[in-house]
Amino acid sequence: MSSPCDARALTTRCAVSMAAGDTGMYRKERSVPLKSSSSALYNNLSVLPLRDKQLTYFAAVHGSTVSLASASADGLSVSHRQLQAKEGGLAVSASIVTQASWCVLPSRVLLVLTSQKGIQMYESDGSIMVYWHALDVLEPPSAQAVFARGIAAASGRFICVGTSSGLVLVFDIPSKGTNITLSEVLQEHHDSITDIASEVGENPDGAADLVTADDSGALCVWRSKEEFSLLTKISAFGWTCSSVKLWNGVIAAGYGNGQIRLYEATSGALRATVSAHARWIYALDLAPLTGKLLSGAEDSYVQIWKLSRSPDTGDIEIEHCHSECVTDTQLCGARFCDPEGNSFAATGYDLSEIVRYGQV
Amino acid sequence: MFMNDIITTMFNKKFMEELFKPQELYSKKALRTVYDRLAHASIMRLNQASMDKLYDLMTMAFKYQVLLCPRPKDILLVTFNHLDAIKDFIRDSPNILNQVDETFRQLIDMYSCLSAGEFQLIRQTLLIFFQDMHIRVSIFLKDKVQNSNGRFVLPISGPVPWGTEVPGLIRMFNCNGDEVKRVEFTNGGNYISPQREGSFDLYGDRVLKLGTNMYSVSRPVETHMSGASKTLASHTKENAAPNPLAKEELNFLARLMGGLEIKKPNGSEPGFRLNLFTTDEEEEHAALTRPEELSYKVINIQATQDQQQNEELARIMGEFELGSAVQWKSATLSKSAPLLRTAWSSYSKVSTAMSPQSISATRAQRWAASPMWTPS
């Protein structure tokens, strides 16, 4: 067994990067405790800021449970709720939850849970379940795992959810009530869906609305009018794409080899590669008002970047802003806590808290 | 000698066939029961407290190996390291060696072609199994791979995994695909390029050290700490060549006792008993003071009574050929698997019959997940 002692003695354990072009320092703020530790799953942190109530909701998955925490702005007052991924009211054995994410639509916010059994949608505070969709069970049971994974609100009226067989289910969400219907099934992926992202920035007509990513690393870019249509496909290069974001026509994708890639959404052209992390990337997030991008990985680091487009050439640019190391933690979730990207939160495998950082 | 018995049982053809079938991960109870049966497949005996300690050690060691794999595919290299070490123990016994090699080939056939994403799913599932286990192991504490709070140290230096670039480079391209800009940045760690990839063949240099024998390095013996701590005592270095006289004595003892009868613990026990503590009194004390949350509630299965309740365990146990006192009717075995399949298919029919449209607001309220938000 190799001894890492000597190498560690030479390395600063919680390095804060002072790279040229550092657009602001972040300092650690009070952590938010969780009732259970977080599991090692992609994109395992969702954040819902409630500005009018001066609260922030956090959600992280542990096995068959979702831990919800509601924290005041200073982090001093926290309350908790836990959701179990059971089918409806049946008392069958709980299935493993793969992801929990808030979907913000113009008229309502829903909390969506994906599991081995299916998809559940709740009111945003987790109080009432409004919809349940069971996944088709393979008969006879095969060696392939069955689960749903990948959640995004799209075009102001849909919630899109991925499955382990590569399907993307599109649900039509009414402005209120429980009359949610499955309106479309997108069939372009051949591998399990890992993540789905919708455009969070400016979106001129005819441009991309949605990007879906899968286990092989392939990406599909979609436009939605009445229905979704495929704009372009981006081929895999041998590594899983675990997390994807779409902003102002730029796709940011995080991969299992620690690389971040930026693509032009409409054409699928590769615009940048970043050797960002030493281990598998588990989460990306984007702050739509500033174009800040964050990445969290198993190497214990959260990295903050800034995306921009050169006004002369139209070239997409990315610069590194900041590093934050969460000691001895393999990060599994990371999100900005506000649309400017002035604060962010992260959690990791076996960690029973959400660590938070704010810009000074 | 015990190694031969344990390894023969572990690599038993029927048990391996069962293991290779596509299935969910064993429950914690099931795994603990399998472990107990394996440990007792020779004349060695462990009482509850020592067994618990050994199981904790195995669990934490495996958690460490799975967690620190540089790439998810490396869990296969870890498994190959385990098998290489096992083959070394039985290198003088061609029959058992053959069994192990056969299993090796099956592993290569089944797993070599899985994608990185599929390996990561396997790894994530294993990590859920090990979640929240933070038992301190003194050999890990001493090597500084585990902190005093039980959490593993994750180095931010050293070689990056095979296929990953050392972090620090941004490359930007124009719309024609030409590289137009290159910027370096500091990522915070201290990483270097990897030397070479480990071998996934039957024989080869695995390169990865995870999964190799933890005890093959000599360490000074520790004085044992009080029973209140959860730390395990470390073992002194094992001799590479066992004392041939000791081996003969034990063989003679085994012949005198005439076979591998497994008796209940409160009777007089054949074989000999392995105590992982310094004295018998310490062992008893540890059993009494063991925290409740760490007890495993081992199930002792009787063929007829527990058949209904423990179909999964009955099926697994049936695959063991122990040549010992426990007898299994073959009917038990053939009933269990179809029973499981019938249960699964009728459950799945119920779940698809629940159409989403039939959910009304009132029913949705009845399914309210939990009471009001509770303050922390």
XYZ file of C-alpha atoms in Angstrom:
736
model
C 0.000 0.000 0.000
C 1.612 3.283 -1.082
C 1.942 5.932 1.568
C 0.655 9.349 0.575
C 2.167 11.053 3.634
C 5.200 12.570 1.964
C 3.343 13.938 -1.024
C 0.729 15.476 1.219
C 3.260 17.185 3.416
C 4.455 19.094 0.397
C 1.022 20.081 -0.833
C -1.203 22.754 0.603
C -4.410 20.910 1.370
C -6.946 23.662 0.971
C -5.465 25.738 -1.780
C -7.268 28.826 -2.907
C -6.175 29.704 -6.406
C -4.838 33.166 -7.115
C -4.696 32.737 -10.880
C -4.379 35.758 -13.099
C -7.874 36.934 -13.931
C -9.278 35.941 -10.534
C -12.595 37.773 -10.564
C -13.247 37.496 -6.871
C -12.424 35.564 -3.765
C -14.884 33.312 -2.004
C -14.817 32.563 1.680
C -16.335 29.679 3.543
C -19.713 30.280 5.183
C -21.727 28.334 7.710
C -22.490 24.782 6.529
C -26.025 23.460 6.358
C -26.399 20.115 8.154
C -28.249 17.238 6.483
C -30.237 14.501 8.193
C -28.412 11.862 6.167
C -25.129 11.774 4.269
C -25.027 12.201 0.496
C -24.609 9.288 -1.906
C -22.083 9.163 -4.736
C -24.461 10.017 -7.602
C -24.070 12.517 -10.433
C -25.509 16.003 -9.880
C -26.441 15.162 -6.312
C -27.343 18.632 -5.082
C -30.237 20.840 -5.989
C -30.746 24.378 -4.707
C -33.882 26.532 -4.763
C -33.373 30.100 -3.575
C -36.572 31.717 -2.319
C -35.689 35.378 -2.346
C -39.022 36.685 -1.057
C -38.890 34.346 1.946
C -35.127 34.855 2.443
C -34.753 31.100 2.539
C -32.810 28.612 0.473
C -33.943 25.033 -0.040
C -31.341 22.289 -0.536
C -31.882 18.680 -1.631
C -29.442 15.760 -1.632
C -30.029 12.048 -2.189
C -29.051 9.236 0.204
C -29.946 5.748 -0.982
C -33.744 5.620 -1.120
C -34.213 8.911 0.747
C -34.032 12.547 -0.275
C -32.866 14.947 2.442
C -34.419 18.384 2.180
C -33.060 21.276 4.217
C -34.471 24.775 4.405
C -31.939 27.347 5.596
C -32.221 31.015 6.511
C -29.855 33.463 4.805
C -27.307 33.388 7.636
C -27.554 29.596 7.885
C -28.439 29.741 11.577
C -31.982 28.480 11.283
C -32.408 25.158 9.429
C -35.383 22.825 9.213
C -35.535 19.380 7.628
C -37.776 16.999 5.763
C -37.065 13.590 4.267
C -38.801 12.029 1.290
C -38.863 8.303 0.603
C -38.960 6.988 -2.937
C -41.843 4.606 -2.495
C -44.377 4.053 -5.212
C -47.459 6.053 -4.414
C -48.833 4.761 -1.147
C -47.789 1.143 -1.580
C -45.570 -0.142 1.170
C -43.177 -1.969 -1.098
C -39.447 -1.940 -0.592
C -37.986 1.463 -1.272
C -35.972 1.856 -4.446
C -32.743 3.758 -4.826
C -33.233 7.409 -5.822
C -30.859 8.530 -8.572
C -31.541 12.257 -8.539
C -33.686 15.003 -6.999
C -34.065 18.385 -8.666
C -36.289 21.445 -8.531
C -37.831 22.429 -11.852
C -38.742 26.107 -12.097
C -41.583 26.880 -14.512
C -43.250 30.289 -14.933
C -46.321 29.383 -12.894
C -45.065 26.794 -10.453
C -42.034 24.976 -9.060
C -41.999 21.186 -8.775
C -39.540 18.910 -7.011
C -38.816 15.893 -9.207
C -37.370 12.603 -7.948
C -36.052 9.863 -10.232
C -35.501 6.327 -8.970
C -35.170 2.681 -10.014
C -38.952 2.394 -10.028
C -39.997 5.623 -11.718
C -40.507 9.359 -11.490
C -42.218 11.288 -8.695
C -43.160 14.964 -8.757
C -43.884 16.934 -5.589
C -44.850 20.478 -4.686
C -41.657 22.461 -4.181
C -41.581 22.014 -0.399
C -41.972 18.247 -0.703
C -45.330 18.283 1.103
C -47.593 16.706 -1.528
C -46.875 14.344 -4.374
C -48.755 15.464 -7.494
C -47.634 12.866 -10.042
C -46.169 9.389 -10.300
C -44.893 7.664 -13.403
C -43.772 4.040 -13.268
C -40.944 2.878 -15.491
C -41.621 -0.116 -17.715
C -40.260 -3.204 -16.054
C -38.304 -5.594 -18.255
C -39.895 -9.040 -18.354
C -38.034 -11.276 -17.567
C -35.635 -9.191 -15.438
C -32.345 -8.804 -17.286
C -28.803 -7.849 -16.419
C -29.439 -4.226 -17.376
C -30.147 -1.845 -14.537
C -33.435 0.040 -14.856
C -33.780 3.576 -13.535
C -34.682 7.155 -14.403
C -32.016 9.878 -14.258
C -31.603 13.390 -15.673
C -34.145 16.125 -14.896
C -34.779 19.545 -16.456
C -37.587 22.033 -16.972
C -37.819 23.113 -20.622
C -39.477 25.836 -22.682
C -41.560 27.072 -19.793
C -44.060 24.207 -19.953
C -42.280 20.836 -19.935
C -40.302 18.680 -17.547
C -37.908 16.297 -19.287
C -36.639 13.145 -17.577
C -34.160 10.570 -18.883
C -34.116 6.788 -18.481
C -31.488 4.059 -18.301
C -32.479 2.824 -21.775
C -31.644 6.193 -23.315
C -35.185 7.558 -23.644
C -36.076 11.136 -22.752
C -39.644 11.438 -21.420
C -41.280 14.829 -21.960
C -44.057 15.681 -19.502
C -46.552 18.479 -20.149
C -47.066 20.441 -16.916
C -50.272 22.500 -16.447
C -49.960 25.784 -14.553
C -51.635 24.151 -11.566
C -53.182 20.867 -10.531
C -52.218 17.249 -11.096
C -53.208 16.773 -14.723
C -49.658 16.074 -15.852
C -49.333 14.022 -19.025
C -46.530 12.310 -20.887
C -46.610 14.165 -24.188
C -43.518 12.893 -26.026
C -40.721 10.339 -25.868
C -37.409 11.301 -27.492
C -35.443 8.322 -28.791
C -31.973 9.233 -29.936
C -29.638 7.981 -27.225
C -28.426 4.375 -27.043
C -26.998 4.586 -23.531
C -28.357 5.603 -20.124
C -29.156 9.295 -19.805
C -26.921 11.033 -17.267
C -28.072 14.667 -17.355
C -30.393 17.074 -19.162
C -30.109 20.859 -19.396
C -32.298 23.558 -20.856
C -31.249 26.976 -22.072
C -30.952 29.350 -19.107
C -29.742 32.428 -20.984
C -30.730 34.325 -24.095
C -32.499 32.160 -26.634
C -33.048 33.575 -30.140
C -35.610 31.784 -32.320
C -34.508 28.597 -33.964
C -31.787 28.097 -31.432
C -31.284 25.180 -29.110
C -33.630 24.717 -26.140
C -32.404 21.488 -24.649
C -29.323 19.282 -24.468
C -29.322 15.661 -23.264
C -26.226 13.665 -22.297
C -25.592 9.946 -21.840
C -23.245 7.370 -20.329
C -21.213 6.946 -23.491
C -20.545 10.692 -23.648
C -22.830 11.436 -26.589
C -24.851 14.670 -26.529
C -28.087 15.479 -28.359
C -29.196 19.055 -28.940
C -32.920 19.770 -29.340
C -35.213 22.588 -30.334
C -38.821 22.726 -29.170
C -41.744 24.350 -30.891
C -44.868 22.221 -30.641
C -42.662 19.194 -30.409
C -39.000 18.594 -29.840
C -36.813 18.155 -32.888
C -33.178 17.092 -33.009
C -30.824 19.928 -34.029
C -27.521 18.110 -33.842
C -25.659 15.252 -32.233
C -22.243 15.508 -30.635
C -20.255 12.284 -30.707
C -18.710 10.690 -27.696
C -14.929 10.500 -27.352
C -14.728 7.580 -24.935
C -15.726 9.113 -21.591
C -19.092 9.466 -19.845
C -20.618 12.920 -19.834
C -21.977 13.146 -16.290
C -23.156 16.757 -16.281
C -24.231 19.285 -18.897
C -25.341 22.938 -19.031
C -26.650 25.235 -21.796
C -26.229 29.021 -21.772
C -26.519 31.529 -24.595
C -26.050 28.826 -27.180
C -22.970 27.406 -25.446
C -22.970 23.830 -24.158
C -20.713 23.111 -21.174
C -20.162 19.381 -20.593
C -18.263 17.629 -17.776
C -16.696 14.220 -18.368
C -15.387 11.213 -16.444
C -11.778 11.964 -17.352
C -11.975 15.310 -15.542
C -12.327 17.352 -18.715
C -14.797 20.169 -19.398
C -15.697 20.775 -23.044
C -17.536 23.747 -24.550
C -19.535 23.328 -27.758
C -21.496 25.619 -30.055
C -25.064 24.385 -29.475
C -26.517 24.885 -32.965
C -23.633 23.311 -34.898
C -22.138 20.999 -32.279
C -18.647 22.374 -32.972
C -16.054 21.975 -30.235
C -14.911 25.400 -28.980
C -12.818 24.682 -25.891
C -11.318 21.867 -23.849
C -10.284 22.273 -20.245
C -8.252 19.709 -18.287
C -10.129 20.823 -15.219
C -10.010 17.973 -12.687
C -7.873 14.989 -11.757
C -10.908 12.752 -11.271
C -14.425 12.158 -12.560
C -16.569 15.328 -12.769
C -19.880 14.883 -10.923
C -21.513 18.305 -11.245
C -21.610 21.470 -13.321
C -23.667 24.587 -12.718
C -24.084 27.895 -14.490
C -24.972 31.364 -13.187
C -27.063 32.802 -16.026
C -26.645 36.500 -15.246
C -22.836 36.449 -15.374
C -21.854 33.307 -17.293
C -19.966 31.877 -14.340
C -19.530 28.120 -14.488
C -18.681 25.833 -11.606
C -17.455 22.245 -11.679
C -17.260 19.736 -8.824
C -15.395 16.432 -8.999
C -14.186 13.377 -7.089
C -10.784 15.076 -6.746
C -12.246 17.178 -3.870
C -12.196 20.416 -5.864
C -14.814 22.957 -6.877
C -13.458 25.096 -9.725
C -15.070 28.390 -10.762
C -14.802 29.579 -14.392
C -16.088 32.474 -16.462
C -17.618 31.945 -19.909
C -17.792 34.751 -22.450
C -18.006 35.426 -26.154
C -15.481 37.660 -27.842
C -17.421 40.542 -29.487
C -14.956 40.697 -32.440
C -14.473 37.071 -33.370
C -17.525 35.463 -31.800
C -15.153 32.932 -30.276
C -16.231 31.324 -27.031
C -13.783 31.913 -24.194
C -13.361 30.414 -20.773
C -11.072 31.547 -17.986
C -10.315 30.079 -14.587
C -11.375 32.168 -11.573
C -11.117 30.230 -8.364
C -10.370 26.857 -6.724
C -11.857 25.490 -3.535
C -10.817 22.209 -1.950
C -13.235 20.315 0.315
C -10.710 18.207 2.189
C -11.004 14.405 2.030
C -14.314 14.600 0.184
C -15.311 13.207 -3.183
C -17.774 15.860 -4.338
C -21.005 14.601 -5.849
C -23.037 17.806 -6.061
C -22.331 21.502 -6.510
C -24.584 24.462 -7.371
C -24.609 28.225 -7.417
C -27.036 29.638 -4.835
C -27.942 32.769 -6.786
C -28.234 33.669 -10.497
C -25.159 35.942 -10.409
C -22.932 33.243 -8.998
C -21.926 35.176 -5.881
C -22.338 32.099 -3.717
C -22.200 28.351 -4.199
C -22.799 25.137 -2.253
C -21.411 21.608 -2.504
C -21.771 18.191 -0.919
C -19.822 14.934 -1.166
C -20.015 11.195 -0.617
C -20.510 10.314 3.077
C -20.773 14.012 3.960
C -23.733 14.933 6.183
C -23.625 18.598 5.396
C -23.712 21.109 2.589
C -20.644 23.332 2.512
C -21.239 26.881 1.362
C -19.065 29.692 0.056
C -19.878 33.337 -0.586
C -18.055 36.026 -2.470
C -16.310 38.623 -0.331
C -4.248 -25.478 5.514
C -7.197 -23.282 6.490
C -6.489 -21.229 3.415
C -7.009 -24.272 1.221
C -10.345 -25.065 2.856
C -11.590 -21.501 2.749
C -10.423 -20.894 -0.798
C -11.871 -24.201 -2.014
C -15.239 -23.264 -0.519
C -15.147 -19.708 -1.808
C -14.397 -20.773 -5.392
C -16.813 -23.660 -5.369
C -18.259 -24.005 -8.858
C -21.938 -23.789 -7.894
C -21.409 -20.809 -5.617
C -19.547 -18.971 -8.385
C -22.338 -19.770 -10.868
C -24.791 -18.214 -8.441
C -22.613 -15.156 -7.940
C -22.255 -14.510 -11.673
C -26.014 -14.405 -12.263
C -27.343 -10.867 -12.782
C -28.851 -9.806 -9.474
C -29.135 -6.987 -6.968
C -26.371 -6.442 -4.451
C -26.688 -8.727 -1.418
C -28.274 -7.124 1.625
C -25.964 -6.469 4.570
C -27.439 -9.431 6.428
C -26.927 -11.752 3.492
C -23.332 -10.671 2.998
C -22.536 -11.113 6.675
C -24.031 -14.598 6.632
C -22.002 -15.600 3.565
C -18.906 -14.240 5.270
C -19.552 -16.246 8.433
C -20.002 -19.451 6.468
C -16.799 -18.864 4.552
C -14.807 -18.103 7.676
C -16.055 -21.331 9.247
C -15.393 -23.500 6.213
C -12.223 -24.780 7.857
C -11.643 -26.037 11.399
C -11.031 -22.448 12.501
C -13.638 -21.030 14.899
C -14.320 -17.423 15.767
C -16.700 -16.247 18.435
C -19.131 -13.429 17.792
C -16.906 -10.559 18.924
C -13.877 -11.690 16.924
C -16.063 -12.401 13.917
C -17.506 -8.892 14.131
C -14.000 -7.448 14.252
C -12.861 -9.455 11.248
C -15.933 -8.425 9.279
C -15.405 -4.756 10.155
C -11.811 -5.004 8.970
C -12.846 -6.585 5.669
C -15.610 -4.031 5.133
C -13.475 -0.981 5.798
C -10.600 -2.326 3.699
C -12.884 -2.957 0.752
C -14.593 0.427 1.192
C -11.165 2.026 1.047
C -10.257 0.174 -2.127
C -13.511 1.024 -3.919
C -13.454 4.663 -2.821
C -9.874 5.327 -3.869
C -9.980 3.658 -7.278
C -8.588 6.272 -9.666
C -10.943 5.111 -12.440
C -14.125 3.088 -11.954
C -12.653 0.316 -14.165
C -9.895 -0.065 -11.570
C -12.298 -1.963 -9.294
C -11.656 -4.832 -11.693
C -7.885 -4.412 -11.182
C -8.504 -4.464 -7.420
C -10.375 -7.743 -7.849
C -7.501 -9.110 -9.918
C -5.064 -8.085 -7.180
C -7.202 -10.035 -4.712
C -7.148 -13.091 -6.974
C -3.399 -12.823 -7.586
C -2.808 -12.865 -3.826
C -5.176 -15.817 -3.389
C -3.386 -17.755 -6.116
C -0.138 -17.161 -4.292
C -1.524 -18.836 -1.148
C -2.490 -21.995 -2.996
C 0.229 -22.145 -5.608
C 1.101 -25.706 -4.528
C -2.407 -27.042 -5.030
C -3.142 -27.362 -8.745
C -6.807 -28.358 -8.309
C -7.773 -25.269 -6.352
C -5.549 -23.125 -8.560
C -7.583 -24.352 -11.496
C -10.837 -23.322 -9.823
C -9.480 -19.834 -9.162
C -8.175 -19.458 -12.708
C -11.584 -20.501 -14.040
C -13.229 -17.764 -11.985
C -10.570 -15.339 -13.222
C -11.493 -16.144 -16.815
C -15.201 -15.685 -16.076
C -14.496 -12.269 -14.585
C -12.497 -11.255 -17.644
C -15.259 -12.459 -19.972
C -18.027 -10.727 -18.105
C -16.470 -7.439 -17.097
C -13.676 -6.506 -19.488
C -16.069 -5.073 -22.062
C -18.113 -2.905 -19.705
C -17.904 0.818 -20.348
C -16.503 3.356 -17.897
C -20.044 4.569 -17.194
C -21.213 1.048 -16.335
C -18.236 0.525 -14.002
C -19.038 3.831 -12.330
C -22.630 2.658 -11.745
C -21.286 -0.525 -10.123
C -18.929 1.569 -7.996
C -21.702 3.997 -7.004
C -23.915 1.072 -5.954
C -21.098 -0.406 -3.855
C -20.480 2.993 -2.251
C -24.156 3.170 -1.220
C -23.642 -0.187 0.508
C -20.634 1.162 2.449
C -22.136 4.546 3.200
C -21.796 5.916 6.767
C -19.289 3.249 7.839
C -16.412 4.939 9.612
C -14.899 2.232 11.784
C -11.287 3.030 12.572
C -8.724 0.411 11.582
C -5.371 0.745 13.295
C -3.297 -0.276 10.267
C -5.018 2.528 8.276
C -4.565 5.050 11.086
C -0.884 4.186 11.319
C -0.358 4.532 7.564
C -2.202 7.861 7.651
C -4.758 6.752 5.089
C -7.562 7.171 7.618
C -8.229 10.130 9.941
C -9.068 9.751 13.620
C -12.714 10.500 12.767
C -12.768 7.350 10.647
C -12.832 9.096 7.284
C -10.322 8.198 4.603
C -7.629 10.584 3.472
C -8.028 11.578 -0.167
C -4.689 12.735 -1.574
C -4.684 15.696 -3.961
C -1.347 14.773 -5.476
C 0.264 11.922 -7.316
C -0.448 10.379 -10.719
C -3.749 11.127 -12.399
C -5.776 8.101 -13.557
C -4.950 6.509 -16.900
C -6.787 8.535 -19.574
C -6.976 11.746 -17.559
C -4.782 14.753 -18.283
C -2.925 16.578 -15.539
C -5.228 19.552 -14.755
C -4.120 23.034 -15.777
C -4.658 23.598 -19.497
C -7.377 25.474 -21.392
C -7.455 25.212 -25.194
C -9.832 27.338 -27.256
C -10.797 26.762 -30.915
C -12.428 28.912 -33.576
C -15.479 27.850 -35.581
C -13.190 26.030 -38.082
C -11.685 23.885 -35.383
C -8.271 25.591 -35.299
C -6.719 26.124 -31.911
C -6.520 29.890 -31.362
C -5.594 30.236 -27.727
C -3.927 28.247 -24.965
C -4.008 29.274 -21.295
C -2.587 27.560 -18.235
C -4.112 27.799 -14.783
C -3.398 26.485 -11.281
C -5.930 23.910 -10.146
C -4.668 23.571 -6.561
C -3.443 19.980 -6.485
C -0.009 18.582 -7.251
C -0.577 15.980 -9.949
C 1.707 14.161 -12.385
C 1.173 11.964 -15.440
C 0.608 8.247 -14.903
C 3.373 5.780 -15.830
C 1.405 3.001 -17.500
C -1.903 1.175 -17.403
C -2.411 -1.956 -15.341
C -2.966 -5.298 -17.062
C -6.437 -6.842 -17.347
C -5.084 -10.206 -18.503
C -4.942 -13.443 -16.562
C -1.309 -12.667 -15.711
C 0.254 -9.239 -15.658
C 1.430 -6.233 -13.693
C -1.677 -4.583 -12.245
C 0.310 -1.384 -11.415
C -2.429 -0.414 -8.941
C -1.536 -1.189 -5.323
C -5.132 -1.162 -4.033
C -6.228 -4.700 -3.236
C -2.745 -6.075 -2.630
C -1.958 -7.732 0.703
C -2.154 -5.063 3.411
C -0.091 -7.158 5.797
C 2.826 -7.968 3.547
C 4.782 -5.015 4.921
C 6.462 -5.453 8.263
C 5.246 -3.133 11.042
C 6.120 -2.881 14.749
C 3.505 -4.587 16.953
C 1.139 -2.163 18.686
C 0.236 -2.387 22.343
C -3.470 -3.025 22.439
C -5.786 -0.143 23.350
C -8.679 -0.344 25.764
C -11.890 -2.077 24.700
C -13.802 1.234 24.696
C -12.281 2.298 21.390
C -13.421 0.792 18.120
C -9.908 0.301 16.818
C -8.721 -3.096 15.666
C -5.327 -4.414 16.746
C -2.862 -4.772 13.891
C -1.296 -8.098 13.029
C 2.394 -8.840 12.986
C 4.046 -9.959 9.817
C 3.042 -13.449 8.726
C 5.870 -15.869 7.881
C 6.049 -16.538 4.174
C 6.787 -20.235 4.784
C 4.592 -21.834 7.487
C 6.359 -23.934 10.126
C 6.029 -27.487 8.741
C 5.898 -28.975 12.227
C 2.983 -26.704 13.187
C 1.190 -27.794 10.043
C 1.619 -31.450 10.918
C 0.371 -30.906 14.449
C -2.791 -29.244 13.211
C -3.372 -31.928 10.582
C -3.038 -34.569 13.289
C -5.483 -32.648 15.477
C -7.954 -32.474 12.614
C -7.686 -36.239 12.029
C -8.284 -36.903 15.746
C -11.403 -34.812 15.732
C -12.642 -36.611 12.642
C -14.051 -34.087 10.210
C -15.674 -30.640 10.092
C -18.662 -30.980 12.367
C -20.146 -27.594 13.163
C -21.598 -27.577 16.639
C -23.549 -24.878 18.446
C -21.331 -22.393 20.315
C -22.574 -23.333 23.763
C -21.525 -26.961 23.321
C -17.937 -28.147 23.444
C -16.334 -27.043 20.203
C -14.160 -29.110 17.899
C -11.276 -27.568 15.969
C -9.780 -24.554 17.667
C -11.075 -21.099 18.280
C -9.446 -17.995 16.876
C -9.548 -15.025 19.215
C -8.641 -11.677 17.662
C -8.264 -10.025 21.070
C -5.351 -10.372 23.483
C -7.231 -12.401 26.105
C -10.508 -14.288 26.407
C -11.737 -11.753 28.945
C -11.172 -8.912 26.479
C -13.115 -10.804 23.855
C -16.083 -11.208 26.186
C -15.881 -7.569 27.221
C -15.806 -6.425 23.597
C -18.878 -8.507 22.840
C -20.739 -6.879 25.714
C -19.682 -3.318 24.928
C -20.108 -3.503 21.155
C -22.298 -0.540 20.047
C -25.784 -1.586 19.022
C -25.614 0.022 15.623
C -22.661 -2.193 14.685
C -24.274 -5.526 15.495
C -25.078 -7.596 12.447
C -27.827 -9.874 13.741
C -26.529 -12.962 12.033
C -29.247 -15.349 10.970
C -28.762 -19.059 11.609
C -30.753 -20.814 8.959
C -32.584 -24.055 9.525
C -33.629 -25.692 6.307
C -37.356 -26.105 6.927
C -38.320 -23.277 9.295
C -36.660 -20.294 7.675
C -37.356 -21.310 4.123
C -40.284 -18.951 3.622
C -38.806 -15.963 5.405
C -35.346 -16.130 4.019
C -35.684 -17.300 0.447
C -32.756 -15.217 -0.683
C -30.453 -16.568 2.002
C -31.749 -20.101 1.588
C -30.923 -19.951 -2.084
C -27.425 -18.597 -1.467
C -26.671 -21.039 1.351
C -27.849 -23.925 -0.769
C -24.991 -23.317 -3.152
C -22.383 -24.053 -0.522
C -21.049 -27.579 -0.412
C -19.642 -27.756 3.066
C -19.577 -31.529 3.549
C -20.701 -30.711 7.055
C -23.629 -31.203 9.401
C -26.024 -28.841 7.583
C -28.165 -30.671 5.016
C -30.277 -29.044 2.324
C -33.118 -30.684 0.560
C -32.752 -30.130 -3.175
C -36.462 -29.196 -3.261
C -35.711 -26.129 -1.151
C -33.290 -24.924 -3.766
C -35.512 -25.451 -6.789
C -38.486 -23.785 -5.103
C -36.729 -20.594 -4.056
C -35.705 -19.183 -7.441
C -39.145 -19.480 -9.136
C -40.780 -18.109 -5.988
C -38.629 -15.006 -6.200
C -39.452 -14.564 -9.901
C -43.204 -14.924 -9.326
C -43.126 -12.360 -6.533
C -41.221 -9.932 -8.768
C -43.536 -10.265 -11.753
C -46.767 -9.867 -9.798
C -45.354 -6.782 -8.092
C -44.403 -5.235 -11.397
C -47.900 -5.854 -12.814
C -49.377 -3.903 -9.911
C -47.051 -0.983 -10.454
C -47.801 -0.537 -14.169
C -51.556 -0.778 -13.534
C -51.395 2.469 -11.578
C -52.027 4.934 -14.389
C -50.895 8.464 -13.664
C -54.165 9.977 -14.869
C -56.066 8.218 -12.116
C -54.292 10.189 -9.444
C -56.665 12.836 -8.117
C -55.784 15.678 -5.804
C -57.381 14.011 -2.805
C -55.437 10.791 -3.325
C -52.293 12.860 -3.785
C -52.891 14.439 -0.392
C -53.220 11.036 1.212
C -49.766 10.226 -0.033
C -48.292 13.245 1.684
C -44.760 12.071 2.250
C -44.051 13.201 5.787
C -45.238 15.588 8.510
C -44.365 19.255 8.801
C -40.815 20.460 8.414
C -38.939 19.642 11.591
C -36.319 21.988 12.934
C -32.809 20.553 13.258
